[in-house]
């Protein structure tokens, strides 16, 4: 088992591809990848790790990607204890077609896992992003890393690389 668990939900593969790139940047030996659709059974899968990265795109109007929906309900019911766990969030959105709820799913995950005792890290300034509203924006920062393959595909690689430098302050990454 590696030290970091990366759990991602993705409908058209955008957040999934970013998860793979993230694992490469952090070192594949340091990361275990879980697709929420196929690999996630229950919260014990996550609680094996002290360091977690959750990927979730936004669908509906500001809702979590499909494979995160049941786990979010289970989180409320089962109340697993994430005290002592360090969690960072990332996910895809579309600021032109859905700028009224840009990457809002990240805000939902942020609130839910914070309420379960986790320490959330990896927030970044909102500068350089365009949108009307985002539930993932708190005090002028995004609670995790947003990216937009539909309108800004060319920026994702740099955004991921810059974010990984932020994560390295909080995650044990063996070079
Ligand atoms: C029906 C529909 C609803 C969407 N709703 C949102 C939204 O509320 N906010 C947002 O930022 N993006 C929204 N998107 C854009 C997706 O998040 C975007 O296409 C993303 O790249 C999908 O990533 P995935 O393949 O990892 O699931 C929506 C897309 C569709 C087709």
Short mmCIF file of N, CA and C and ligand atoms in Angstrom, two decimals:
data_model
loop_
_atom_site.label_atom_id
_atom_site.label_comp_id
_atom_site.label_asym_id
_atom_site.label_seq_id
_atom_site.Cartn_x
_atom_site.Cartn_y
_atom_site.Cartn_z
N UNK A 1 0.83 -1.20 0.00
CA UNK A 1 0.00 0.00 0.00
C UNK A 1 0.88 1.26 0.00
N UNK A 2 0.49 2.24 -0.80
CA UNK A 2 1.24 3.50 -0.84
C UNK A 2 0.75 4.44 0.27
N UNK A 3 1.39 5.60 0.41
CA UNK A 3 1.03 6.50 1.51
C UNK A 3 -0.16 7.40 1.18
N UNK A 4 -0.42 7.63 -0.12
CA UNK A 4 -1.50 8.54 -0.51
C UNK A 4 -2.57 7.77 -1.29
N UNK A 5 -3.83 7.94 -0.89
CA UNK A 5 -4.94 7.35 -1.65
C UNK A 5 -5.62 8.44 -2.47
N UNK A 6 -5.67 8.22 -3.78
CA UNK A 6 -6.37 9.18 -4.66
C UNK A 6 -7.68 8.52 -5.10
N UNK A 7 -8.79 9.10 -4.70
CA UNK A 7 -10.12 8.58 -5.04
C UNK A 7 -10.78 9.58 -5.97
N UNK A 8 -11.23 9.13 -7.15
CA UNK A 8 -11.81 10.07 -8.10
C UNK A 8 -13.10 9.54 -8.71
N UNK A 9 -14.03 10.48 -8.96
CA UNK A 9 -15.24 10.17 -9.70
C UNK A 9 -15.25 10.98 -10.98
N UNK A 10 -15.56 10.33 -12.09
CA UNK A 10 -15.46 11.00 -13.38
C UNK A 10 -16.49 10.42 -14.34
N UNK A 11 -17.19 11.26 -15.09
CA UNK A 11 -18.19 10.74 -16.04
C UNK A 11 -17.62 10.60 -17.44
N UNK A 12 -16.90 11.61 -17.89
CA UNK A 12 -16.36 11.55 -19.25
C UNK A 12 -14.84 11.42 -19.24
N UNK A 13 -14.27 11.15 -18.07
CA UNK A 13 -12.84 10.83 -18.01
C UNK A 13 -11.92 12.01 -17.72
N UNK A 14 -12.47 13.20 -17.62
CA UNK A 14 -11.60 14.37 -17.46
C UNK A 14 -10.91 14.37 -16.09
N UNK A 15 -11.68 14.19 -15.05
CA UNK A 15 -11.10 14.15 -13.71
C UNK A 15 -10.26 12.88 -13.52
N UNK A 16 -10.65 11.82 -14.19
CA UNK A 16 -9.88 10.58 -14.13
C UNK A 16 -8.49 10.75 -14.73
N UNK A 17 -8.43 11.45 -15.86
CA UNK A 17 -7.12 11.67 -16.50
C UNK A 17 -6.26 12.55 -15.60
N UNK A 18 -6.90 13.57 -15.00
CA UNK A 18 -6.14 14.45 -14.10
C UNK A 18 -5.62 13.66 -12.90
N UNK A 19 -6.41 12.70 -12.42
CA UNK A 19 -5.97 11.87 -11.29
C UNK A 19 -4.71 11.09 -11.66
N UNK A 20 -4.69 10.57 -12.86
CA UNK A 20 -3.51 9.83 -13.30
C UNK A 20 -2.29 10.75 -13.42
N UNK A 21 -2.52 11.95 -13.95
CA UNK A 21 -1.41 12.91 -14.07
C UNK A 21 -0.89 13.30 -12.69
N UNK A 22 -1.82 13.45 -11.76
CA UNK A 22 -1.47 13.80 -10.39
C UNK A 22 -0.58 12.72 -9.77
N UNK A 23 -0.97 11.47 -9.97
CA UNK A 23 -0.19 10.35 -9.44
C UNK A 23 1.22 10.35 -10.04
N UNK A 24 1.31 10.67 -11.31
CA UNK A 24 2.64 10.73 -11.95
C UNK A 24 3.48 11.83 -11.31
N UNK A 25 2.85 13.00 -11.11
CA UNK A 25 3.58 14.15 -10.57
C UNK A 25 4.00 13.92 -9.11
N UNK A 26 3.18 13.21 -8.37
CA UNK A 26 3.50 12.95 -6.95
C UNK A 26 4.38 11.71 -6.80
N UNK A 27 4.53 10.96 -7.88
CA UNK A 27 5.29 9.72 -7.86
C UNK A 27 4.34 8.55 -7.75
N UNK A 28 4.32 7.71 -8.78
CA UNK A 28 3.32 6.63 -8.79
C UNK A 28 3.47 5.67 -7.62
N UNK A 29 4.71 5.55 -7.11
CA UNK A 29 4.92 4.64 -5.97
C UNK A 29 4.32 5.20 -4.69
N UNK A 30 4.08 6.52 -4.68
CA UNK A 30 3.52 7.16 -3.47
C UNK A 30 2.00 7.12 -3.45
N UNK A 31 1.37 6.75 -4.58
CA UNK A 31 -0.09 6.91 -4.71
C UNK A 31 -0.79 5.62 -5.13
N UNK A 32 -1.94 5.36 -4.52
CA UNK A 32 -2.86 4.31 -5.00
C UNK A 32 -4.07 5.02 -5.60
N UNK A 33 -4.46 4.60 -6.80
CA UNK A 33 -5.59 5.24 -7.49
C UNK A 33 -6.86 4.41 -7.35
N UNK A 34 -7.96 5.06 -6.99
CA UNK A 34 -9.26 4.40 -6.87
C UNK A 34 -10.28 5.14 -7.72
N UNK A 35 -10.86 4.45 -8.68
CA UNK A 35 -12.01 5.01 -9.39
C UNK A 35 -13.25 4.73 -8.53
N UNK A 36 -13.96 5.77 -8.13
CA UNK A 36 -15.10 5.58 -7.22
C UNK A 36 -16.12 4.60 -7.80
N UNK A 37 -16.25 4.57 -9.09
CA UNK A 37 -17.25 3.70 -9.72
C UNK A 37 -16.91 2.22 -9.53
N UNK A 38 -15.63 1.90 -9.64
CA UNK A 38 -15.26 0.48 -9.67
C UNK A 38 -14.55 0.00 -8.40
N UNK A 39 -13.80 0.89 -7.77
CA UNK A 39 -12.88 0.45 -6.72
C UNK A 39 -13.32 0.78 -5.30
N UNK A 40 -14.29 1.67 -5.15
CA UNK A 40 -14.68 2.10 -3.81
C UNK A 40 -15.78 1.19 -3.26
N UNK A 41 -15.55 0.64 -2.08
CA UNK A 41 -16.56 -0.19 -1.43
C UNK A 41 -17.20 0.55 -0.27
N UNK A 42 -16.35 0.96 0.68
CA UNK A 42 -16.87 1.73 1.82
C UNK A 42 -15.74 2.60 2.36
N UNK A 43 -16.04 3.35 3.44
CA UNK A 43 -15.08 4.33 3.92
C UNK A 43 -13.81 3.70 4.47
N UNK A 44 -13.85 2.41 4.79
CA UNK A 44 -12.62 1.74 5.22
C UNK A 44 -11.55 1.81 4.14
N UNK A 45 -11.98 1.83 2.87
CA UNK A 45 -11.01 1.96 1.77
C UNK A 45 -10.22 3.26 1.92
N UNK A 46 -10.90 4.31 2.36
CA UNK A 46 -10.23 5.62 2.51
C UNK A 46 -9.47 5.71 3.83
N UNK A 47 -10.07 5.15 4.88
CA UNK A 47 -9.50 5.32 6.22
C UNK A 47 -8.20 4.52 6.42
N UNK A 48 -7.83 3.71 5.43
CA UNK A 48 -6.53 3.02 5.46
C UNK A 48 -5.39 4.04 5.32
N UNK A 49 -5.72 5.21 4.73
CA UNK A 49 -4.70 6.22 4.41
C UNK A 49 -4.79 7.40 5.36
N UNK A 50 -3.63 7.96 5.72
CA UNK A 50 -3.63 9.23 6.46
C UNK A 50 -3.66 10.41 5.48
N UNK A 51 -3.26 10.15 4.24
CA UNK A 51 -3.19 11.21 3.23
C UNK A 51 -4.08 10.84 2.05
N UNK A 52 -5.02 11.73 1.76
CA UNK A 52 -6.03 11.42 0.74
C UNK A 52 -6.19 12.59 -0.22
N UNK A 53 -6.44 12.26 -1.48
CA UNK A 53 -6.76 13.28 -2.47
C UNK A 53 -8.05 12.82 -3.16
N UNK A 54 -9.05 13.68 -3.16
CA UNK A 54 -10.35 13.32 -3.74
C UNK A 54 -10.60 14.15 -5.00
N UNK A 55 -10.93 13.47 -6.09
CA UNK A 55 -11.27 14.14 -7.35
C UNK A 55 -12.75 13.98 -7.62
N UNK A 56 -13.41 15.10 -7.92
CA UNK A 56 -14.85 15.04 -8.18
C UNK A 56 -15.24 16.17 -9.12
N UNK A 57 -15.76 15.82 -10.28
CA UNK A 57 -16.26 16.85 -11.19
C UNK A 57 -17.65 17.29 -10.73
N UNK A 58 -18.13 18.40 -11.31
CA UNK A 58 -19.43 18.94 -10.92
C UNK A 58 -20.45 18.68 -12.02
N UNK A 59 -21.62 18.18 -11.63
CA UNK A 59 -22.69 17.87 -12.59
C UNK A 59 -24.00 18.45 -12.07
N UNK A 60 -25.08 18.19 -12.84
CA UNK A 60 -26.37 18.77 -12.47
C UNK A 60 -26.22 20.27 -12.48
N UNK A 61 -26.59 20.90 -11.41
CA UNK A 61 -26.26 22.31 -11.22
C UNK A 61 -25.57 22.44 -9.87
N UNK A 62 -24.26 22.28 -9.91
CA UNK A 62 -23.48 22.39 -8.68
C UNK A 62 -23.52 21.14 -7.83
N UNK A 63 -23.73 19.97 -8.45
CA UNK A 63 -23.80 18.74 -7.66
C UNK A 63 -22.56 17.87 -7.87
N UNK A 64 -22.37 16.93 -6.94
CA UNK A 64 -21.20 16.05 -7.07
C UNK A 64 -21.41 15.05 -8.21
N UNK A 65 -20.33 14.62 -8.79
CA UNK A 65 -20.37 13.60 -9.84
C UNK A 65 -21.06 12.35 -9.29
N UNK A 66 -21.75 11.67 -10.15
CA UNK A 66 -22.62 10.56 -9.80
C UNK A 66 -22.06 9.55 -8.79
N UNK A 67 -20.81 9.15 -8.97
CA UNK A 67 -20.25 8.10 -8.12
C UNK A 67 -19.94 8.59 -6.70
N UNK A 68 -20.03 9.90 -6.48
CA UNK A 68 -19.84 10.45 -5.14
C UNK A 68 -21.17 10.63 -4.41
N UNK A 69 -22.28 10.46 -5.11
CA UNK A 69 -23.58 10.79 -4.49
C UNK A 69 -23.91 9.89 -3.31
N UNK A 70 -23.87 8.57 -3.52
CA UNK A 70 -24.18 7.65 -2.43
C UNK A 70 -23.17 7.78 -1.28
N UNK A 71 -21.86 7.85 -1.61
CA UNK A 71 -20.91 8.04 -0.50
C UNK A 71 -21.20 9.29 0.33
N UNK A 72 -21.67 10.36 -0.31
CA UNK A 72 -21.99 11.57 0.45
C UNK A 72 -23.16 11.34 1.40
N UNK A 73 -24.13 10.55 0.96
CA UNK A 73 -25.26 10.21 1.84
C UNK A 73 -24.79 9.28 2.96
N UNK A 74 -23.95 8.30 2.58
CA UNK A 74 -23.42 7.37 3.58
C UNK A 74 -22.60 8.10 4.64
N UNK A 75 -21.90 9.13 4.20
CA UNK A 75 -21.08 9.91 5.13
C UNK A 75 -21.95 10.51 6.23
N UNK A 76 -23.11 11.00 5.82
CA UNK A 76 -24.05 11.60 6.78
C UNK A 76 -24.59 10.53 7.73
N UNK A 77 -24.88 9.36 7.19
CA UNK A 77 -25.51 8.31 7.99
C UNK A 77 -24.51 7.58 8.88
N UNK A 78 -23.38 7.22 8.28
CA UNK A 78 -22.42 6.37 9.01
C UNK A 78 -21.47 7.17 9.89
N UNK A 79 -21.29 8.45 9.56
CA UNK A 79 -20.42 9.34 10.34
C UNK A 79 -19.03 8.76 10.60
N UNK A 80 -18.31 8.33 9.56
CA UNK A 80 -16.94 7.82 9.77
C UNK A 80 -16.05 8.95 10.29
N UNK A 81 -15.04 8.55 11.06
CA UNK A 81 -14.16 9.54 11.70
C UNK A 81 -12.92 9.79 10.84
N UNK A 82 -12.81 10.99 10.29
CA UNK A 82 -11.65 11.36 9.47
C UNK A 82 -10.67 12.25 10.25
N UNK A 83 -10.79 12.26 11.58
CA UNK A 83 -9.85 13.04 12.39
C UNK A 83 -8.43 12.55 12.12
N UNK A 84 -7.51 13.49 11.93
CA UNK A 84 -6.12 13.12 11.67
C UNK A 84 -5.81 12.84 10.21
N UNK A 85 -6.84 12.85 9.37
CA UNK A 85 -6.63 12.61 7.93
C UNK A 85 -6.42 13.95 7.23
N UNK A 86 -5.46 13.98 6.32
CA UNK A 86 -5.20 15.16 5.49
C UNK A 86 -5.80 14.93 4.12
N UNK A 87 -6.67 15.85 3.70
CA UNK A 87 -7.38 15.65 2.43
C UNK A 87 -7.22 16.88 1.53
N UNK A 88 -6.94 16.64 0.25
CA UNK A 88 -6.94 17.71 -0.76
C UNK A 88 -7.95 17.34 -1.86
N UNK A 89 -8.51 18.38 -2.49
CA UNK A 89 -9.60 18.17 -3.46
C UNK A 89 -9.26 18.75 -4.83
N UNK A 90 -9.72 18.07 -5.87
CA UNK A 90 -9.56 18.61 -7.22
C UNK A 90 -10.74 18.14 -8.07
N UNK A 91 -11.01 18.88 -9.15
CA UNK A 91 -12.12 18.44 -9.99
C UNK A 91 -12.38 19.34 -11.18
N UNK A 92 -12.99 18.75 -12.19
CA UNK A 92 -13.27 19.46 -13.44
C UNK A 92 -14.61 20.18 -13.39
N UNK A 93 -14.69 21.25 -14.18
CA UNK A 93 -15.93 21.99 -14.36
C UNK A 93 -15.95 22.65 -15.72
N UNK A 94 -16.92 23.52 -15.91
CA UNK A 94 -17.08 24.21 -17.19
C UNK A 94 -17.55 25.63 -16.87
N UNK A 95 -16.61 26.58 -16.95
CA UNK A 95 -16.95 27.92 -16.46
C UNK A 95 -17.85 28.69 -17.42
N UNK A 96 -17.92 28.25 -18.69
CA UNK A 96 -18.79 28.98 -19.62
C UNK A 96 -20.22 28.49 -19.55
N UNK A 97 -20.43 27.20 -19.69
CA UNK A 97 -21.80 26.66 -19.69
C UNK A 97 -22.39 26.59 -18.27
N UNK A 98 -21.51 26.50 -17.25
CA UNK A 98 -21.99 26.29 -15.87
C UNK A 98 -21.28 27.22 -14.88
N UNK A 99 -21.03 28.43 -15.34
CA UNK A 99 -20.32 29.40 -14.49
C UNK A 99 -21.10 29.84 -13.28
N UNK A 100 -22.38 29.51 -13.24
CA UNK A 100 -23.19 29.89 -12.07
C UNK A 100 -22.99 28.90 -10.93
N UNK A 101 -22.31 27.79 -11.22
CA UNK A 101 -22.01 26.80 -10.17
C UNK A 101 -20.65 26.15 -10.47
N UNK A 102 -19.67 26.97 -10.82
CA UNK A 102 -18.39 26.45 -11.28
C UNK A 102 -17.72 25.59 -10.19
N UNK A 103 -17.43 24.36 -10.54
CA UNK A 103 -16.77 23.35 -9.67
C UNK A 103 -17.33 23.33 -8.23
N UNK A 104 -18.61 23.58 -8.10
CA UNK A 104 -19.20 23.69 -6.76
C UNK A 104 -19.11 22.38 -5.98
N UNK A 105 -18.99 21.25 -6.67
CA UNK A 105 -18.88 19.96 -5.97
C UNK A 105 -17.72 19.95 -4.98
N UNK A 106 -16.66 20.68 -5.30
CA UNK A 106 -15.51 20.71 -4.39
C UNK A 106 -15.90 21.33 -3.06
N UNK A 107 -16.79 22.31 -3.10
CA UNK A 107 -17.27 22.93 -1.86
C UNK A 107 -18.10 21.96 -1.04
N UNK A 108 -18.86 21.11 -1.72
CA UNK A 108 -19.68 20.11 -1.01
C UNK A 108 -18.76 19.12 -0.29
N UNK A 109 -17.78 18.58 -1.02
CA UNK A 109 -16.85 17.62 -0.38
C UNK A 109 -16.11 18.29 0.77
N UNK A 110 -15.71 19.52 0.56
CA UNK A 110 -14.97 20.26 1.59
C UNK A 110 -15.76 20.30 2.90
N UNK A 111 -17.01 20.73 2.80
CA UNK A 111 -17.84 20.86 4.01
C UNK A 111 -18.07 19.51 4.68
N UNK A 112 -18.36 18.50 3.85
CA UNK A 112 -18.73 17.19 4.42
C UNK A 112 -17.54 16.53 5.13
N UNK A 113 -16.36 16.57 4.50
CA UNK A 113 -15.22 15.89 5.13
C UNK A 113 -14.65 16.71 6.29
N UNK A 114 -14.78 18.03 6.22
CA UNK A 114 -14.36 18.86 7.34
C UNK A 114 -15.23 18.55 8.55
N UNK A 115 -16.51 18.37 8.30
CA UNK A 115 -17.44 18.04 9.40
C UNK A 115 -17.12 16.68 10.02
N UNK A 116 -16.44 15.82 9.28
CA UNK A 116 -16.05 14.51 9.81
C UNK A 116 -14.67 14.53 10.44
N UNK A 117 -14.10 15.72 10.60
CA UNK A 117 -12.86 15.87 11.36
C UNK A 117 -11.59 15.98 10.54
N UNK A 118 -11.70 15.90 9.20
CA UNK A 118 -10.49 15.92 8.36
C UNK A 118 -9.86 17.31 8.32
N UNK A 119 -8.57 17.33 8.03
CA UNK A 119 -7.86 18.58 7.76
C UNK A 119 -7.78 18.75 6.24
N UNK A 120 -8.41 19.80 5.76
CA UNK A 120 -8.43 20.03 4.31
C UNK A 120 -7.29 20.95 3.92
N UNK A 121 -6.51 20.55 2.92
CA UNK A 121 -5.38 21.36 2.46
C UNK A 121 -5.47 21.54 0.95
N UNK A 122 -4.57 22.38 0.41
CA UNK A 122 -4.50 22.50 -1.05
C UNK A 122 -5.40 23.55 -1.64
N UNK A 123 -5.81 24.55 -0.83
CA UNK A 123 -6.61 25.64 -1.40
C UNK A 123 -5.70 26.53 -2.24
N UNK A 124 -6.30 27.18 -3.23
CA UNK A 124 -5.50 28.04 -4.11
C UNK A 124 -6.27 29.34 -4.40
N UNK A 125 -5.56 30.41 -4.72
CA UNK A 125 -6.25 31.67 -5.04
C UNK A 125 -7.14 31.52 -6.27
N UNK A 126 -8.20 32.31 -6.31
CA UNK A 126 -9.13 32.23 -7.45
C UNK A 126 -8.64 33.03 -8.66
N UNK A 127 -7.55 33.76 -8.49
CA UNK A 127 -7.02 34.54 -9.62
C UNK A 127 -6.73 33.65 -10.82
N UNK A 128 -7.06 34.15 -11.99
CA UNK A 128 -6.81 33.39 -13.20
C UNK A 128 -7.99 32.55 -13.63
N UNK A 129 -9.04 32.52 -12.82
CA UNK A 129 -10.26 31.78 -13.17
C UNK A 129 -11.39 32.79 -13.42
N UNK A 130 -12.30 32.43 -14.35
CA UNK A 130 -13.47 33.24 -14.63
C UNK A 130 -14.72 32.43 -14.33
N UNK A 131 -15.66 33.00 -13.59
CA UNK A 131 -16.93 32.31 -13.29
C UNK A 131 -17.82 33.31 -12.57
N UNK A 132 -19.10 32.98 -12.51
CA UNK A 132 -20.04 33.86 -11.80
C UNK A 132 -20.06 33.55 -10.31
N UNK A 133 -20.24 32.26 -10.01
CA UNK A 133 -20.35 31.82 -8.62
C UNK A 133 -19.75 30.44 -8.49
N UNK A 134 -19.17 30.17 -7.33
CA UNK A 134 -18.71 28.82 -7.03
C UNK A 134 -18.87 28.55 -5.54
N UNK A 135 -19.53 27.46 -5.22
CA UNK A 135 -19.65 27.03 -3.82
C UNK A 135 -18.29 26.57 -3.29
N UNK A 136 -17.34 26.38 -4.19
CA UNK A 136 -15.99 25.97 -3.79
C UNK A 136 -15.12 27.17 -3.43
N UNK A 137 -15.65 28.38 -3.59
CA UNK A 137 -14.87 29.57 -3.22
C UNK A 137 -15.16 29.96 -1.78
N UNK A 138 -14.09 30.07 -1.02
CA UNK A 138 -14.21 30.49 0.38
C UNK A 138 -13.13 31.54 0.66
N UNK A 139 -13.54 32.69 1.10
CA UNK A 139 -12.60 33.77 1.44
C UNK A 139 -11.59 34.04 0.31
N UNK A 140 -12.08 34.11 -0.90
CA UNK A 140 -11.21 34.45 -2.02
C UNK A 140 -10.32 33.32 -2.50
N UNK A 141 -10.52 32.13 -1.96
CA UNK A 141 -9.72 30.97 -2.38
C UNK A 141 -10.65 29.84 -2.84
N UNK A 142 -10.15 29.02 -3.75
CA UNK A 142 -10.83 27.75 -4.02
C UNK A 142 -10.37 26.72 -2.98
N UNK A 143 -11.29 25.90 -2.52
CA UNK A 143 -10.94 24.91 -1.50
C UNK A 143 -10.09 23.76 -2.05
N UNK A 144 -9.91 23.72 -3.36
CA UNK A 144 -9.07 22.70 -4.00
C UNK A 144 -8.69 23.19 -5.38
N UNK A 145 -8.29 22.27 -6.23
CA UNK A 145 -7.87 22.65 -7.58
C UNK A 145 -8.98 22.46 -8.60
N UNK A 146 -9.50 23.55 -9.20
CA UNK A 146 -10.42 23.42 -10.32
C UNK A 146 -9.66 23.41 -11.65
N UNK A 147 -10.21 22.72 -12.61
CA UNK A 147 -9.69 22.85 -13.98
C UNK A 147 -10.86 22.66 -14.94
N UNK A 148 -10.67 23.13 -16.17
CA UNK A 148 -11.78 23.21 -17.13
C UNK A 148 -11.28 22.76 -18.49
N UNK A 149 -11.54 21.49 -18.79
CA UNK A 149 -11.05 20.95 -20.06
C UNK A 149 -11.84 21.49 -21.25
N UNK A 150 -13.09 21.87 -21.00
CA UNK A 150 -13.95 22.32 -22.10
C UNK A 150 -13.44 23.64 -22.68
N UNK A 151 -13.07 24.56 -21.80
CA UNK A 151 -12.70 25.91 -22.26
C UNK A 151 -11.23 26.27 -22.09
N UNK A 152 -10.55 25.57 -21.19
CA UNK A 152 -9.16 25.95 -20.88
C UNK A 152 -8.26 24.73 -20.78
N UNK A 153 -8.39 23.85 -21.76
CA UNK A 153 -7.65 22.58 -21.70
C UNK A 153 -6.15 22.82 -21.58
N UNK A 154 -5.68 23.87 -22.23
CA UNK A 154 -4.24 24.14 -22.25
C UNK A 154 -3.67 24.54 -20.90
N UNK A 155 -4.52 24.88 -19.96
CA UNK A 155 -4.02 25.35 -18.66
C UNK A 155 -3.90 24.24 -17.62
N UNK A 156 -4.50 23.08 -17.92
CA UNK A 156 -4.60 22.04 -16.89
C UNK A 156 -3.24 21.52 -16.44
N UNK A 157 -2.35 21.30 -17.39
CA UNK A 157 -1.05 20.72 -17.05
C UNK A 157 -0.30 21.62 -16.05
N UNK A 158 -0.27 22.92 -16.34
CA UNK A 158 0.43 23.86 -15.47
C UNK A 158 -0.29 23.97 -14.13
N UNK A 159 -1.62 24.00 -14.17
CA UNK A 159 -2.37 24.09 -12.92
C UNK A 159 -2.06 22.90 -12.02
N UNK A 160 -2.03 21.72 -12.60
CA UNK A 160 -1.72 20.52 -11.82
C UNK A 160 -0.30 20.59 -11.25
N UNK A 161 0.63 20.99 -12.08
CA UNK A 161 2.03 21.04 -11.64
C UNK A 161 2.19 22.06 -10.50
N UNK A 162 1.55 23.22 -10.63
CA UNK A 162 1.64 24.23 -9.56
C UNK A 162 0.98 23.74 -8.27
N UNK A 163 -0.14 23.04 -8.45
CA UNK A 163 -0.87 22.54 -7.27
C UNK A 163 -0.05 21.48 -6.53
N UNK A 164 0.63 20.66 -7.28
CA UNK A 164 1.45 19.61 -6.66
C UNK A 164 2.52 20.23 -5.76
N UNK A 165 3.04 21.38 -6.15
CA UNK A 165 4.02 22.06 -5.29
C UNK A 165 3.37 22.47 -3.97
N UNK A 166 2.11 22.90 -4.01
CA UNK A 166 1.37 23.24 -2.79
C UNK A 166 1.18 21.97 -1.95
N UNK A 167 0.79 20.88 -2.62
CA UNK A 167 0.53 19.63 -1.89
C UNK A 167 1.78 19.09 -1.20
N UNK A 168 2.92 19.31 -1.83
CA UNK A 168 4.16 18.77 -1.26
C UNK A 168 4.47 19.35 0.12
N UNK A 169 3.85 20.49 0.44
CA UNK A 169 4.03 21.07 1.78
C UNK A 169 3.25 20.27 2.83
N UNK A 170 2.28 19.49 2.40
CA UNK A 170 1.40 18.79 3.35
C UNK A 170 1.46 17.27 3.24
N UNK A 171 1.93 16.75 2.10
CA UNK A 171 1.91 15.31 1.85
C UNK A 171 3.33 14.76 1.84
N UNK A 172 3.54 13.57 2.40
CA UNK A 172 4.88 12.98 2.37
C UNK A 172 5.15 12.40 0.98
N UNK A 173 5.99 13.06 0.24
CA UNK A 173 6.27 12.61 -1.13
C UNK A 173 7.73 12.23 -1.24
N UNK A 174 7.96 10.93 -1.41
CA UNK A 174 9.34 10.47 -1.57
C UNK A 174 9.72 10.61 -3.02
N UNK A 175 10.82 11.34 -3.28
CA UNK A 175 11.25 11.59 -4.67
C UNK A 175 11.84 10.32 -5.26
C1 LIG B 1 -25.46 18.22 -17.70
C2 LIG B 1 -24.17 18.83 -17.25
C3 LIG B 1 -24.15 19.56 -16.06
C4 LIG B 1 -22.96 20.16 -15.63
N1 LIG B 1 -22.96 20.95 -14.49
C5 LIG B 1 -21.83 21.61 -14.13
C6 LIG B 1 -21.83 22.50 -13.01
O1 LIG B 1 -22.83 22.71 -12.32
N2 LIG B 1 -20.67 23.15 -12.72
C7 LIG B 1 -19.51 22.99 -13.45
O2 LIG B 1 -18.50 23.61 -13.15
N3 LIG B 1 -19.49 22.12 -14.52
C8 LIG B 1 -20.61 21.45 -14.87
N4 LIG B 1 -20.59 20.60 -15.95
C9 LIG B 1 -19.34 20.40 -16.69
C10 LIG B 1 -18.58 19.14 -16.30
O3 LIG B 1 -18.14 19.20 -14.97
C11 LIG B 1 -17.38 19.02 -17.25
O4 LIG B 1 -17.85 18.59 -18.51
C12 LIG B 1 -16.27 18.11 -16.74
O5 LIG B 1 -15.19 18.17 -17.63
C13 LIG B 1 -16.70 16.67 -16.57
O6 LIG B 1 -15.64 15.99 -15.95
P1 LIG B 1 -15.60 14.39 -15.75
O7 LIG B 1 -15.41 13.77 -17.10
O8 LIG B 1 -14.41 14.16 -14.88
O9 LIG B 1 -16.87 13.99 -15.09
C14 LIG B 1 -21.77 19.99 -16.39
C15 LIG B 1 -21.81 19.24 -17.56
C16 LIG B 1 -22.99 18.66 -17.99
C17 LIG B 1 -22.98 17.89 -19.28
#
